[in-house]
mmCIF file of C-alpha atoms in Angstrom:
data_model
loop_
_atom_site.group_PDB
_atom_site.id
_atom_site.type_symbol
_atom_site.label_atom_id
_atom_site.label_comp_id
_atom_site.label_asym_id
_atom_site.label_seq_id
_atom_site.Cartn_x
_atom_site.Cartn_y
_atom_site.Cartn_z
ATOM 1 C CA UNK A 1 6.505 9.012 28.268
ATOM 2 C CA UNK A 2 5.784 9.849 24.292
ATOM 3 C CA UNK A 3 8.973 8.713 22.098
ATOM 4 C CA UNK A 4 11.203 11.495 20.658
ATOM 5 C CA UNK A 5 9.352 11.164 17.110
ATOM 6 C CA UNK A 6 5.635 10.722 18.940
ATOM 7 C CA UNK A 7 6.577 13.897 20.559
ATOM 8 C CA UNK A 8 7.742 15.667 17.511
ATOM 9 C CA UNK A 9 4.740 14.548 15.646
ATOM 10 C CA UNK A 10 2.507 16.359 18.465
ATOM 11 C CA UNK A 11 4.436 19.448 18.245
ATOM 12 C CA UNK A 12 4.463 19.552 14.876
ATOM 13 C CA UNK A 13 0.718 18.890 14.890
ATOM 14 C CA UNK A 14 -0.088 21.737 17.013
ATOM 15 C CA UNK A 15 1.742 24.039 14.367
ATOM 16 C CA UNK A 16 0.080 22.021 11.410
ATOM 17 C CA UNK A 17 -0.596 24.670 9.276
ATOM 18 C CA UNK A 18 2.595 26.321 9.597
ATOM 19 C CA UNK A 19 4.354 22.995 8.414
ATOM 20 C CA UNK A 20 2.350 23.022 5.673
ATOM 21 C CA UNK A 21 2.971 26.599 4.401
ATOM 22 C CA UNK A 22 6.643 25.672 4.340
ATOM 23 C CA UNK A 23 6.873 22.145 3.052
ATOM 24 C CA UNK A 24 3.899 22.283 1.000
ATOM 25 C CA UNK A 25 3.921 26.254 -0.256
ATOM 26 C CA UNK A 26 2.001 25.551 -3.717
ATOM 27 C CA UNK A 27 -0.970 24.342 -1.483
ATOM 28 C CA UNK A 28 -4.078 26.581 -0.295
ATOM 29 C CA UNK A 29 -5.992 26.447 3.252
ATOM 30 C CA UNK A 30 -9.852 25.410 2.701
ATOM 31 C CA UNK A 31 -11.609 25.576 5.874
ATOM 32 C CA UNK A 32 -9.808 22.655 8.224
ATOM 33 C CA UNK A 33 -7.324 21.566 5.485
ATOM 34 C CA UNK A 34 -4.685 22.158 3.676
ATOM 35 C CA UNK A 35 -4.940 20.956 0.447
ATOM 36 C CA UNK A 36 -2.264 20.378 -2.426
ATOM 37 C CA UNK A 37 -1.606 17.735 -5.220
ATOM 38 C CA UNK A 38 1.165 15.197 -3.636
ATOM 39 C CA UNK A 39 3.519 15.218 -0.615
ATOM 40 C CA UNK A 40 6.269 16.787 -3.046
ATOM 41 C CA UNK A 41 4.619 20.167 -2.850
ATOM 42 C CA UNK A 42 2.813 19.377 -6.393
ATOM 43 C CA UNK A 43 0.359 21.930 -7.176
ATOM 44 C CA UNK A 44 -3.297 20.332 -7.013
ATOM 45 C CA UNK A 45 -5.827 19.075 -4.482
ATOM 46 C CA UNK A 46 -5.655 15.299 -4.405
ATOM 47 C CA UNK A 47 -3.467 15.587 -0.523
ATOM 48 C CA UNK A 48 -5.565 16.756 2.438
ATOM 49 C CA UNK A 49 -3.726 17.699 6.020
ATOM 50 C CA UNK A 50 -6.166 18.208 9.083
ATOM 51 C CA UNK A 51 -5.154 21.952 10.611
ATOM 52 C CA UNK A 52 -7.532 21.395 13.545
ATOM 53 C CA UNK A 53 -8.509 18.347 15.647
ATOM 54 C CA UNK A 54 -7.286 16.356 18.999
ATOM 55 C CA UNK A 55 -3.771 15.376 19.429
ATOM 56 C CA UNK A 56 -4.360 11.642 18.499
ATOM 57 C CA UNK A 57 -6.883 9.305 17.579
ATOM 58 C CA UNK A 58 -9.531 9.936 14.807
ATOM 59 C CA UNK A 59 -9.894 13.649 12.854
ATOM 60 C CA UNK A 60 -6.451 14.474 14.883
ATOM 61 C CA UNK A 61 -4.489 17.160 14.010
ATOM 62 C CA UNK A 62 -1.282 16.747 11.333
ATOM 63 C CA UNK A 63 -3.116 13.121 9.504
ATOM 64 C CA UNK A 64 -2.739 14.157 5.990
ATOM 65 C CA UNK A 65 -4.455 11.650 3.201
ATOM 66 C CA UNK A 66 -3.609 11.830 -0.778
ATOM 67 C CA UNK A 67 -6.678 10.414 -2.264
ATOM 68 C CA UNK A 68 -5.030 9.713 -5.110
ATOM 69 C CA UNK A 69 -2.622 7.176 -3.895
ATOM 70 C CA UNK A 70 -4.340 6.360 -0.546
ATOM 71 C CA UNK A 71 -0.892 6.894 1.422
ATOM 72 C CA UNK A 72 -1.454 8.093 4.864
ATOM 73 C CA UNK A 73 0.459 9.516 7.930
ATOM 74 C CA UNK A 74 1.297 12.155 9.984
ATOM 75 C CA UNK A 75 3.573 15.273 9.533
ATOM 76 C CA UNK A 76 6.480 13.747 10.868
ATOM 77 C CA UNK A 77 6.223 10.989 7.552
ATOM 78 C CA UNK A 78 5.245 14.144 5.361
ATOM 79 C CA UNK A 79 8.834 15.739 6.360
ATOM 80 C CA UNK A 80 10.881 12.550 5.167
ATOM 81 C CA UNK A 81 8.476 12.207 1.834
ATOM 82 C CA UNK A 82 8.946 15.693 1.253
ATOM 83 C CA UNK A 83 12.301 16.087 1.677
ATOM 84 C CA UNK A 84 13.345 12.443 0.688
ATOM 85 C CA UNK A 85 15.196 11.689 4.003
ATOM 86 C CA UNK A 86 15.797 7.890 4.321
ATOM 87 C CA UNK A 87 16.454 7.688 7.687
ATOM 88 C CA UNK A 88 14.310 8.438 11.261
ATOM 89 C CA UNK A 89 17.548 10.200 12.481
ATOM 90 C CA UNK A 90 17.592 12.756 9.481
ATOM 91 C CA UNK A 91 13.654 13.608 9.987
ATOM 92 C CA UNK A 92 13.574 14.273 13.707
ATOM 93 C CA UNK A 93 16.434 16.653 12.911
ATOM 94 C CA UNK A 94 14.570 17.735 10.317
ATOM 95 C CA UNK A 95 11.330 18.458 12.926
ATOM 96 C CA UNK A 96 13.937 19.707 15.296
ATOM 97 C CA UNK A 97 15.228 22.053 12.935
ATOM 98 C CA UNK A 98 11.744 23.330 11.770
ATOM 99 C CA UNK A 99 10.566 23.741 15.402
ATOM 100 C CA UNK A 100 13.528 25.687 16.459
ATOM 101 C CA UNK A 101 14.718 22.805 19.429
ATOM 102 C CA UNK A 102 17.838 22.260 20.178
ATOM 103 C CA UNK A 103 19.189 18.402 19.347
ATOM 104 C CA UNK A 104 19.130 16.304 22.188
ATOM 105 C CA UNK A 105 22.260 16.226 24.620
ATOM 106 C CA UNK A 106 22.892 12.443 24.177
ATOM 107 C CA UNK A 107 22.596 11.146 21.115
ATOM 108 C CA UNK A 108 21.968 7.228 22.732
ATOM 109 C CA UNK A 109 18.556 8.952 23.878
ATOM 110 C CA UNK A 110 17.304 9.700 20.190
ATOM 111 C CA UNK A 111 17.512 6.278 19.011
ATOM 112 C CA UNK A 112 16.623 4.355 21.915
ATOM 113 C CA UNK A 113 15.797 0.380 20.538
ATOM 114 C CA UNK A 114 12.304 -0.029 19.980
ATOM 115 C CA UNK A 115 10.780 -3.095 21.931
ATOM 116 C CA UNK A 116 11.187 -5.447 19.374
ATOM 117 C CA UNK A 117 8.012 -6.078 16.751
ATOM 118 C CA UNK A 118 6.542 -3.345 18.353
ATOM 119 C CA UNK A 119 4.602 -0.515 16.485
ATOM 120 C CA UNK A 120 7.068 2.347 17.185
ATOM 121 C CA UNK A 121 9.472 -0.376 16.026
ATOM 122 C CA UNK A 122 7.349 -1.043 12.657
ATOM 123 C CA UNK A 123 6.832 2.828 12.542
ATOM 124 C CA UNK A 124 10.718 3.571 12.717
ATOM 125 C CA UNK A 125 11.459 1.168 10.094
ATOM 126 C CA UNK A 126 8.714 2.537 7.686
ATOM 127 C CA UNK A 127 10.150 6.069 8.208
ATOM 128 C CA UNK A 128 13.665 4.911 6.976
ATOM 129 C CA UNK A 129 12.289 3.009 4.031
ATOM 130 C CA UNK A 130 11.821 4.187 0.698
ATOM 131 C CA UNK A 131 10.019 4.302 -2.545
ATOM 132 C CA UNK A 132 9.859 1.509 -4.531
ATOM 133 C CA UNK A 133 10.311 2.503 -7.895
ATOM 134 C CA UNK A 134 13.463 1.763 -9.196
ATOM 135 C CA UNK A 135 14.665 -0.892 -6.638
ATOM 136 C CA UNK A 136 14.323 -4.539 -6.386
ATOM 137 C CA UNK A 137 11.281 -4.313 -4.719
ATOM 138 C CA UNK A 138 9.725 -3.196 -8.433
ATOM 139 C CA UNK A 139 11.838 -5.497 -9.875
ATOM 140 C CA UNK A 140 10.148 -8.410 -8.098
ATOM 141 C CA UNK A 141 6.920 -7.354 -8.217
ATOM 142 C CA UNK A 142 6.981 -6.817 -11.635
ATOM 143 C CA UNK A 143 8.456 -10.420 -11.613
ATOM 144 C CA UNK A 144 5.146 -11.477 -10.603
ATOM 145 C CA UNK A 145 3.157 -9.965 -13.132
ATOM 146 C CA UNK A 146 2.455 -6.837 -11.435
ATOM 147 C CA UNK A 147 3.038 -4.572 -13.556
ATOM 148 C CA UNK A 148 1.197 -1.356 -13.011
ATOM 149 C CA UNK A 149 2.412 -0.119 -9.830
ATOM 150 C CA UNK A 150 0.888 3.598 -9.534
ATOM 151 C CA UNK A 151 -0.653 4.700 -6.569
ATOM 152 C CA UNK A 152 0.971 2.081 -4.251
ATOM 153 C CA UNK A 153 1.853 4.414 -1.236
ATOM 154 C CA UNK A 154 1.262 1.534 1.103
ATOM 155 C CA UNK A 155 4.484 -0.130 -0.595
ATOM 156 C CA UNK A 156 8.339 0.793 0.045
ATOM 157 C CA UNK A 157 11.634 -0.470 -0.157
ATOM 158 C CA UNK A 158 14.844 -1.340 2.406
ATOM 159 C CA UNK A 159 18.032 -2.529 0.922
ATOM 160 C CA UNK A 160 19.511 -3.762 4.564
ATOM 161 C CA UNK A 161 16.402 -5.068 6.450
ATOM 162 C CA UNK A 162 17.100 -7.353 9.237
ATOM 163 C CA UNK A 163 16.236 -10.774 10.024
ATOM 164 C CA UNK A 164 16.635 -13.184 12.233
ATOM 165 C CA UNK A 165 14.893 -16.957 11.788
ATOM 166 C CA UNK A 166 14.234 -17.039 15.426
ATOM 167 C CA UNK A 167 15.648 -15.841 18.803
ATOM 168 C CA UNK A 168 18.536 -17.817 18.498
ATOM 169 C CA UNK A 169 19.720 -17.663 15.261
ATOM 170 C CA UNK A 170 22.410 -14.316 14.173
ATOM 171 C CA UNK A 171 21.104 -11.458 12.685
ATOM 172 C CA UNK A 172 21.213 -11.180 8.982
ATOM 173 C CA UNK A 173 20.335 -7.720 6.886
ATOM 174 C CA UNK A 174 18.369 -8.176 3.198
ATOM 175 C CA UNK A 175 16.951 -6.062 0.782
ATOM 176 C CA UNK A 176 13.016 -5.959 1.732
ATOM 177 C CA UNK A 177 9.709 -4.969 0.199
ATOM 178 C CA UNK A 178 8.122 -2.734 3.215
ATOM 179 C CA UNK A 179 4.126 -2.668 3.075
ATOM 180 C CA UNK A 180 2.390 -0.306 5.553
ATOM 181 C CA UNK A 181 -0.330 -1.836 7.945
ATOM 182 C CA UNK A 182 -2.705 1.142 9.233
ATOM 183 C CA UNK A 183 -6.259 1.219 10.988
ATOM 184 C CA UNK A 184 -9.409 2.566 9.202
ATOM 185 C CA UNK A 185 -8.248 6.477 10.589
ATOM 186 C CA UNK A 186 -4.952 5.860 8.428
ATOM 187 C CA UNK A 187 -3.043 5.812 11.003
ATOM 188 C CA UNK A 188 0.414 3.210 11.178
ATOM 189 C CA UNK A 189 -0.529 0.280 13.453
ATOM 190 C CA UNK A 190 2.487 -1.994 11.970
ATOM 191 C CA UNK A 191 4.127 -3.525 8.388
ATOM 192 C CA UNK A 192 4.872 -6.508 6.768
ATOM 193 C CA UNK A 193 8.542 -7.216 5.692
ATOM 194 C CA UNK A 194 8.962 -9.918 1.881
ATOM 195 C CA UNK A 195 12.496 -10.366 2.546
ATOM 196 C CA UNK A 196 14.442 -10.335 -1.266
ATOM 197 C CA UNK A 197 17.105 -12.104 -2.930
ATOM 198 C CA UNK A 198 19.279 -9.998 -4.861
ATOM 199 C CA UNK A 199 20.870 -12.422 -7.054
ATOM 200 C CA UNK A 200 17.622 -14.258 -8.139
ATOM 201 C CA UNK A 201 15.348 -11.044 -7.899
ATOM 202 C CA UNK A 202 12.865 -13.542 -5.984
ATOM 203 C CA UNK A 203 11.767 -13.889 -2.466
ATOM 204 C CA UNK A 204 15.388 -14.371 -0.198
ATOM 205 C CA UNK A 205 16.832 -18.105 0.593
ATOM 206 C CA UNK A 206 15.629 -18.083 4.171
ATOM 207 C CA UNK A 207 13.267 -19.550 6.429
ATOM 208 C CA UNK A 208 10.408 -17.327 6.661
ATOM 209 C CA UNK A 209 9.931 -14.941 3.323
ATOM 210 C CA UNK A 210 7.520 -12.839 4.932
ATOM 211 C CA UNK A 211 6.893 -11.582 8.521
ATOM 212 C CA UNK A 212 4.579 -8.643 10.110
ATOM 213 C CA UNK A 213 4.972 -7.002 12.832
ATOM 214 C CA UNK A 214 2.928 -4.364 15.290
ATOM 215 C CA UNK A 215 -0.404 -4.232 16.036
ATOM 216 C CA UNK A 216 -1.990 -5.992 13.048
ATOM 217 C CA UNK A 217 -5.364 -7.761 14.232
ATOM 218 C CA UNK A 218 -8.566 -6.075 12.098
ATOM 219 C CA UNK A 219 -5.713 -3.338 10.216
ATOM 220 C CA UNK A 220 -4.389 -4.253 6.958
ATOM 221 C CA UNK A 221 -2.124 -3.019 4.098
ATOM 222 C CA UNK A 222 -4.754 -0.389 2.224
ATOM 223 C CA UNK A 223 -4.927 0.503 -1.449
ATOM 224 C CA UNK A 224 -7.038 3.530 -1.712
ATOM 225 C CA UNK A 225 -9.655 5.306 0.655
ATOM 226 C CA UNK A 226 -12.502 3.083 1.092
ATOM 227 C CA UNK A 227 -15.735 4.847 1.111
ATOM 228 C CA UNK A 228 -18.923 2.741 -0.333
ATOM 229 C CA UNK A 229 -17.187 -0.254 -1.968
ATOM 230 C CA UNK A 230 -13.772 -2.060 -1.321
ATOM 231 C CA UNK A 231 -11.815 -5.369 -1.920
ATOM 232 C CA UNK A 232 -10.454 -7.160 0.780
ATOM 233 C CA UNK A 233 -8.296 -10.598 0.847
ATOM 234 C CA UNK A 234 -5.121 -11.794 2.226
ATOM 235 C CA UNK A 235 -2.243 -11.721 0.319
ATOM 236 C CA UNK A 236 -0.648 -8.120 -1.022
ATOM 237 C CA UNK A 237 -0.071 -9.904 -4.205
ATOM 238 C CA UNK A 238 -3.390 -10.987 -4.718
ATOM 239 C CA UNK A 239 -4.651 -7.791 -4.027
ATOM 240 C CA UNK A 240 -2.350 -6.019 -6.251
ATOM 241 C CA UNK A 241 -3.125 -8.852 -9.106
ATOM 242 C CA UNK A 242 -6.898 -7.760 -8.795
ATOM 243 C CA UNK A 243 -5.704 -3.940 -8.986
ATOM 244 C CA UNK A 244 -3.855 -4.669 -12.405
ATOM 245 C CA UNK A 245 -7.473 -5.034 -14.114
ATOM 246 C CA UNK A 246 -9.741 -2.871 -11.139
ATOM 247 C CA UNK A 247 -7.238 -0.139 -10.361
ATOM 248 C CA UNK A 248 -9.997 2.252 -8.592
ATOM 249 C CA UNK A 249 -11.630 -0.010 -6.519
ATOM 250 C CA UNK A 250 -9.777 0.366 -2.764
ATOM 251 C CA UNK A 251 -8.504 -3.019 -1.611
ATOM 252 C CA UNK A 252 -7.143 -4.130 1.621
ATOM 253 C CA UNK A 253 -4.823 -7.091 2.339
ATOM 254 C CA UNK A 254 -5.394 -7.951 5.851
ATOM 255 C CA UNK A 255 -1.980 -10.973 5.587
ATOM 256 C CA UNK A 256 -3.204 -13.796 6.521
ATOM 257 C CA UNK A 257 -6.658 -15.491 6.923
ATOM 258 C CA UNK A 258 -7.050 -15.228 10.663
ATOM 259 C CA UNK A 259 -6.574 -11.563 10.118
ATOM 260 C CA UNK A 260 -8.996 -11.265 7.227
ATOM 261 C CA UNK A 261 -11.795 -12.846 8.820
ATOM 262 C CA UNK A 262 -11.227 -10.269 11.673
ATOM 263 C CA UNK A 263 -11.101 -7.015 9.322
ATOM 264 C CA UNK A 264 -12.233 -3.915 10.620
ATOM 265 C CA UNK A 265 -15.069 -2.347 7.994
ATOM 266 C CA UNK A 266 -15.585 1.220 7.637
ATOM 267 C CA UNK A 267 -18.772 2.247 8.600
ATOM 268 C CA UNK A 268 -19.498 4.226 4.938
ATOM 269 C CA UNK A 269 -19.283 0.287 3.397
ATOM 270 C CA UNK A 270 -21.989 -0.829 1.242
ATOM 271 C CA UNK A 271 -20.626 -3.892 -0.335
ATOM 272 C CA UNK A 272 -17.334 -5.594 0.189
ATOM 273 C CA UNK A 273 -15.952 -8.272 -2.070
ATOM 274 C CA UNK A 274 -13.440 -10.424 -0.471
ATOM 275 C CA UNK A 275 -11.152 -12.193 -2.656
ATOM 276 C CA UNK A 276 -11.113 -15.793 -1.192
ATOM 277 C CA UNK A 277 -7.925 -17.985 -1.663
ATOM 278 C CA UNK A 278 -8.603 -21.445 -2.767
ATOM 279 C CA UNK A 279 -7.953 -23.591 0.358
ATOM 280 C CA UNK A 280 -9.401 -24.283 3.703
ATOM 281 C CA UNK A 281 -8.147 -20.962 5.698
ATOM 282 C CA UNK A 282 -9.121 -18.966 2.473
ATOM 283 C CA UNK A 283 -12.649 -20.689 2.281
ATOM 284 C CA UNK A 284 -13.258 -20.318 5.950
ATOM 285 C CA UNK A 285 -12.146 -16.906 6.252
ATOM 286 C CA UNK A 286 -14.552 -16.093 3.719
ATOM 287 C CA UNK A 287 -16.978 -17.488 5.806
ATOM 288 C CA UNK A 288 -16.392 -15.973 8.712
ATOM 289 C CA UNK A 289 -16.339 -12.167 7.286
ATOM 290 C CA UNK A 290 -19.034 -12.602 5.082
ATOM 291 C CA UNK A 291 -20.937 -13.072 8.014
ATOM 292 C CA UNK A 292 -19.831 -10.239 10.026
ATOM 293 C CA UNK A 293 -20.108 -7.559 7.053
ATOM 294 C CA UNK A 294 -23.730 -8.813 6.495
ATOM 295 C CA UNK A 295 -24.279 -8.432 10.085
ATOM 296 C CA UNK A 296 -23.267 -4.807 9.968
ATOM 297 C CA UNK A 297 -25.887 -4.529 6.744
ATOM 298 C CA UNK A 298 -22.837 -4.251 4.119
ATOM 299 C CA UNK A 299 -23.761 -6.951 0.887
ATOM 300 C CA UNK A 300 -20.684 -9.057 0.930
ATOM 301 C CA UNK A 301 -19.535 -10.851 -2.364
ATOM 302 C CA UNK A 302 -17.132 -13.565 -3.151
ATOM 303 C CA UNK A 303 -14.775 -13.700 -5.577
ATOM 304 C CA UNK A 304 -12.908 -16.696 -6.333
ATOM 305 C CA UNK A 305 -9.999 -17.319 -8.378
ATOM 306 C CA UNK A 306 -9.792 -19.914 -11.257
ATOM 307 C CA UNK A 307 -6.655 -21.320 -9.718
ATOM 308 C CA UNK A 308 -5.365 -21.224 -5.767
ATOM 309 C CA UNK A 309 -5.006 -17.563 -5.646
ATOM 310 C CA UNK A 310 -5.641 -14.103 -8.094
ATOM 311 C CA UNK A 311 -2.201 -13.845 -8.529
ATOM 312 C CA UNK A 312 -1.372 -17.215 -10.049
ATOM 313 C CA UNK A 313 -4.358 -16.558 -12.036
ATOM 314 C CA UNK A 314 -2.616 -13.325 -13.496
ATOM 315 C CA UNK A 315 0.562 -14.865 -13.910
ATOM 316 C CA UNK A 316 -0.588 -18.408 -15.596
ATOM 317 C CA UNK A 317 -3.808 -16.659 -17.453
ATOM 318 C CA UNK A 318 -3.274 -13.015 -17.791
ATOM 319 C CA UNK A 319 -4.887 -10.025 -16.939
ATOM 320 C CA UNK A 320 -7.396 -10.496 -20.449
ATOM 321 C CA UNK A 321 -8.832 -14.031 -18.769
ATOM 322 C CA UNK A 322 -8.591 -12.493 -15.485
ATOM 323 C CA UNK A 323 -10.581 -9.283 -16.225
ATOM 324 C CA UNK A 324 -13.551 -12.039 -18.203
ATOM 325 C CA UNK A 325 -13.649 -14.169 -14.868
ATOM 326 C CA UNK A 326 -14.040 -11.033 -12.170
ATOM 327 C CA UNK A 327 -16.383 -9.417 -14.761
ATOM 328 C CA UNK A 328 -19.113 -12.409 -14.311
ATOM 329 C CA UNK A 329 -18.718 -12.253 -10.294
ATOM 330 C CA UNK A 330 -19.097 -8.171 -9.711
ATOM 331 C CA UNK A 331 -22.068 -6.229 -9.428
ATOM 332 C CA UNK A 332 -23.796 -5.111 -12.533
ATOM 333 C CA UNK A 333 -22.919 -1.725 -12.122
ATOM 334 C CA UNK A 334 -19.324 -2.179 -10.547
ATOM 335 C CA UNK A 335 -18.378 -3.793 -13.912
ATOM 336 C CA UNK A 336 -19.030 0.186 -15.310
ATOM 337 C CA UNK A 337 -17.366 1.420 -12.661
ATOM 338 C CA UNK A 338 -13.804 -0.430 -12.172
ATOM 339 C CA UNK A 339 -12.979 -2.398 -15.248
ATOM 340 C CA UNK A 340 -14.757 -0.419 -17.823
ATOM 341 C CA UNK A 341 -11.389 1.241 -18.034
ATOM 342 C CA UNK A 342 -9.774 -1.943 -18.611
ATOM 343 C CA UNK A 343 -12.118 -3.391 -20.871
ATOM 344 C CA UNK A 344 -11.848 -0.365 -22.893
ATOM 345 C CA UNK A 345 -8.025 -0.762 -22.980
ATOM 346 C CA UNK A 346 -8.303 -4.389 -24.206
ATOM 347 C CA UNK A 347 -10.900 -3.109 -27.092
ATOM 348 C CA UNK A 348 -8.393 -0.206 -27.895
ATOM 349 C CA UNK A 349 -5.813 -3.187 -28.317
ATOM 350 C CA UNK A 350 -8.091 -5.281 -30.132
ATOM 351 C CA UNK A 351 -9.053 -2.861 -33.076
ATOM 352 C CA UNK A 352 -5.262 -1.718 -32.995
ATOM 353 C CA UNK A 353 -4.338 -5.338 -34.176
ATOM 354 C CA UNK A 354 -6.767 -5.931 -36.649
ATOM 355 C CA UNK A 355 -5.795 -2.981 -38.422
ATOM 356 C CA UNK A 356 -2.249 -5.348 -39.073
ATOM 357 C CA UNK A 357 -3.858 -8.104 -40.193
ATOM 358 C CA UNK A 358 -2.765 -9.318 -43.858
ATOM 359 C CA UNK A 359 -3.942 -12.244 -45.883
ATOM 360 C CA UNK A 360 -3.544 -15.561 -44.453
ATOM 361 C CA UNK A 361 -4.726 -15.432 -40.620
ATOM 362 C CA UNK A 362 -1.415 -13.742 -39.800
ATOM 363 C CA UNK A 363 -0.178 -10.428 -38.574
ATOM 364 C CA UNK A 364 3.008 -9.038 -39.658
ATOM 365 C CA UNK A 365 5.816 -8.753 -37.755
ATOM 366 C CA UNK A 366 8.606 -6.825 -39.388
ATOM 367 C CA UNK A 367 9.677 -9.074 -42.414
ATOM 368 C CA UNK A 368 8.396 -12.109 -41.325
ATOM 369 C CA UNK A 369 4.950 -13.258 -40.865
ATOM 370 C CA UNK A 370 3.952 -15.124 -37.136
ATOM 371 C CA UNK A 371 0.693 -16.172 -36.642
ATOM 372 C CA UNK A 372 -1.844 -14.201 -34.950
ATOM 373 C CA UNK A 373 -2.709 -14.283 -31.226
ATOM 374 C CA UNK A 374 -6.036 -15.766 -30.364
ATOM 375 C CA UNK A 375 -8.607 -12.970 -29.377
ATOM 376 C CA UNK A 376 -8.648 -11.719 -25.676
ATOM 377 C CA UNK A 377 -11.530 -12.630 -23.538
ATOM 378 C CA UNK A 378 -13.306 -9.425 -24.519
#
């Protein structure tokens, strides 16, 4: 028997393109899709929504992608986007209310537990998170020197998340950075939970920081639509470190290094870097992928960090020193393609401070004179 939301999801799919000309009016239908520029109802064509296809599975019916941010789902996740409901509750009556069905006689029977860790459990707590901007979940990130945080659909926020340190201990509730795990279709297979201290702003005083749960083996947390080239590692910081200087190339973190050596590929892939950490696990995961991709005929390329990960390289050398390090390891034409952007940036910055500089080495700084930074790696 389908959950309440599984089955609203399939009755909303089979009326996919009516959902869309309500929620998403300043869109258009093109052929199979209905395109528009964001989940908000934003005039454009960067969000696609399938009108036609089977009831699950790959090409189904009500999967809508925004290529822009690479956040993916189906129409029940468009509903609470769309009309920022933060709870699973609040978008089934949403559905309910769209489709013209009556609410269910007892209540109990609409939020039924979840077995515990399980996907529908994973997807019922994505549903009921929210954006991060704004929240600690920024906050922390940005503690971590990750500061451009556009286009992270993959990422949201819970302010009373539980935990429990094991199967004994109580149950406590703390604010939570929510990442999405989803298959190669897009499609929500489970998420990972960075539990958050509110007083420090860093990761929460307990046991285990982190945990994932739902069906995680070869999925991962995606940044962007991976067509020809994508960056894979463990760690979502690591990958979002590498996105501060290569913001268009896709990236996957896959969690842990058991799970990256077992990442599914796309079968468009060409050439897959994977971001190794510096230890054992990171080395032999590495390894092990490497191996499979080249298998499949993709080109597989390391890149290592200067220290034990790419986000204690941003943090300790900064995105200039970071950018000069991955610049050496890409592909020739890759450089053109995702850091040109950057490396324009730094030259932008570069020409803008030289234009301040005075006599004596220095640059001026209001009415006093500091000295002047030493040049970027550019």
């Amino acid at each position: 028997m389908l959950s309440p939301a599984a089955d609203l999801a399939h009755r909303l799919a089979r009326h996919a393109e009516a959902v869309c000309r309500h929620y998403l009016s300043n869109g258009r239908k093109d052929g199979r899709y209905w395109l528009v520029g964001d989940v908000f109802n934003t005039p454009g064509r960067s969000l696609f929504v399938r009108l036609t296809g089977p009831t699950s599975g790959k090409g189904a019916a009500g999967k809508w992608t925004d290529a822009a941010t690479g956040e993916h789902g189906d129409l029940l996740d468009l509903i609470a986007l769309n009309q920022d409901l933060d709870s699973l509750k609040d978008t089934l009556d949403e559905a309910r209310r769209f489709l013209s069905l009556p609410r269910p006689v007892r209540e109990a029977e609409l939020i039924a537990p979840a077995p515990q860790g399980s996907p529908e459990a994973a997807r019922r707590l994505w549903a009921i998170s929210q954006s991060i901007a704004g929240t600690l979940a920024e906050t922390y990130l940005r503690s971590r020197g990750i500061m451009d945080l556009r286009n992270v659909g993959s990422l949201r926020f819970h302010p009373r998340c539980y935990y429990r340190a094991d199967e004994d201990s109580p149950t406590e509730t703390w604010p939570a950075l929510i990442a999405s795990v989803r298959d190669l279709d897009g499609t929500l297979t489970g998420v990972h939970r960075t539990w958050l201290d509110p007083t420090t702003r860093g990761k929460a005083p307990v046991a285990t920081q982190r945990k994932a749960m739902g069906d995680l083996l070869g999925h991962a947390v995606r940044f962007g639509t991976a067509l020809d080239i994508m960056a894979a590692g463990e760690g979502i910081e690591t990958m979002l470190s590498l996105r501060q200087v290569m913001p268009d190339l896709p990236m996957a973190a896959a969690l842990s290094a058991n799970h990256l050596a077992a990442l599914l590929l796309p079968s468009t892939l060409r050439r897959l870097y994977i971001a190794c950490d510096d230890d054992p696990a990171g080395h032999r995961a590495t390894v092990q992928l490497t191996e499979r991709a080249e298998a499949a005929g993709i080109q597989a390329l390391t890149l290592a960090p200067a220290l034990a990960d790419f986000n204690e390289d941003l943090r300790t050398l900064g995105a200039g020193a970071l950018a000069a390090a991955l610049r050496v390891q890409l592909a020739p034409e890759d450089v053109d393609r995702f850091l040109a952007a950057f490396i324009a940036g730094k030259d932008r910055e570069r020409v803008a401070g030289s234009s301040l500089s005075v006599p004596g080495n220095s640059v001026a700084a209001g009415p006093e004179r500091r000295e002047r930074a030493p040049p970027t790696a550019f």
